[in-house]
Amino acid sequence: VAARSLQEEMVRAEPVEPPRGTGKDTVLLTGATGFLGAFILRALMREACPLRCARVVCIVRADDGAAASARLRTCMEGYGLTFDEQRVEAVAGDLESERLGLTKAAFLALAGRLRCVIHCGARVSSAIPYAALRESNVGGTRRALALALVASADFVHVSTMGFLPLGHAESRVVADGGLAAQTGYAQSKWVSEQLVSYAAQHMQCRARIVRPGVVCGDSSTGAANLKDATSMLLCGLVTEGVTCTEPRSPVPRLFNLCPCDTVAEATVSIAAMPWERHQAEFRGAAFHLCASESVTLELLCDWLRGAGHELREVAAQTFCARIRGIDEGHPLFPLKAMLSTPAPAAVAADAAQATSFDTTLRDQALGGVSSCWTIQRE
């Protein structure tokens, strides 16, 4: 259905030429007011940015351009980031609206100067069903793809590793066998990937897919998204002063954490890759932007203790009883349902399979393995 809708949008549209005297020197970024999107914008602003764009247009959900600019500025400042406002244009729009909320004239004018679309925008929630996320996540991808196709621009889709089975290769082909058990968000990102792959295979879209893992704080400043599940979990353990690492603990035992600045820089570098190289070396790839190895709950707790936080080890039943008593406003409250009951039995998973992720193609694309993909104690 989504592919048919994309075809119908393209039937109604006409490819556009850049205005006379100008080149295709603009990058469109969706999701710039999200956590990862803000750091992708920062990466696009660097003097050494391999994409070398003259301007960046950010689609921001707002009533008008002034409100869009203010929202973008507030978001960036909240993470301690700066950007060149002379090179960044915040445009009021909406992923859930036709032509991304732009008028037809504005849509075509933007298409005339685009060289690349980086689609990072999505509604992120593990508690909302697929039907409620479809219009923003799948529909938003379809509309961003339509703009890239009309503009004959490169397209970079920021997906997720959340729907992948353990040990999955860096391939666009992911079976749908386990999707029913996934969150609505993971399902919406899987469908979005199918749409991107369809556009690449049947509509000559120069599309690349990147799949971030769990994106954590900036490697130099620590600026982080305090609303993500990992941040809430660690802050909540510190608040309670306890942890639980025994087999029946409801707390996840493994975390694939990667600094947001590393993921953002890699996204921009893959966007800048010449299409000829992508086709020759990586056709059909989906690059995994994650650490090659996960870290354990035990290690994270040791790091927290080393920073001066008391974390007393308690039994699973004791830990769950404490969680059942927390109130709204506690960092663990959004995770209360998940953490209130001990795990039914020890999970007998292959440790190597559970902690290792295939990043072969990513390392090849970016010039080799780098230690920056691994979260550090600092």
mmCIF file of C-alpha atoms in Angstrom, residues 38 71 77 79 109 118 128 138-139 160 173 181 214 255 258 269 279:
data_model
loop_
_atom_site.group_PDB
_atom_site.id
_atom_site.type_symbol
_atom_site.label_atom_id
_atom_site.label_comp_id
_atom_site.label_asym_id
_atom_site.label_seq_id
_atom_site.Cartn_x
_atom_site.Cartn_y
_atom_site.Cartn_z
ATOM 1 C CA ALA A 38 20.398 17.769 16.303
ATOM 2 C CA ARG A 71 12.175 25.651 18.159
ATOM 3 C CA GLU A 77 21.062 25.070 22.740
ATOM 4 C CA TYR A 79 22.327 20.005 23.950
ATOM 5 C CA ALA A 109 11.387 25.282 -5.323
ATOM 6 C CA ILE A 118 18.666 12.920 5.186
ATOM 7 C CA ILE A 128 2.267 3.349 20.814
ATOM 8 C CA VAL A 138 5.768 5.337 7.131
ATOM 9 C CA GLY A 139 3.876 8.235 5.562
ATOM 10 C CA THR A 160 16.929 1.388 13.589
ATOM 11 C CA VAL A 173 16.575 -7.963 3.560
ATOM 12 C CA ALA A 181 6.167 -9.527 18.690
ATOM 13 C CA VAL A 214 21.098 2.732 21.073
ATOM 14 C CA PHE A 255 23.512 -2.579 26.266
ATOM 15 C CA CYS A 258 27.177 4.333 20.885
ATOM 16 C CA SER A 269 29.931 10.413 5.759
ATOM 17 C CA GLN A 279 26.619 0.706 -6.028
#
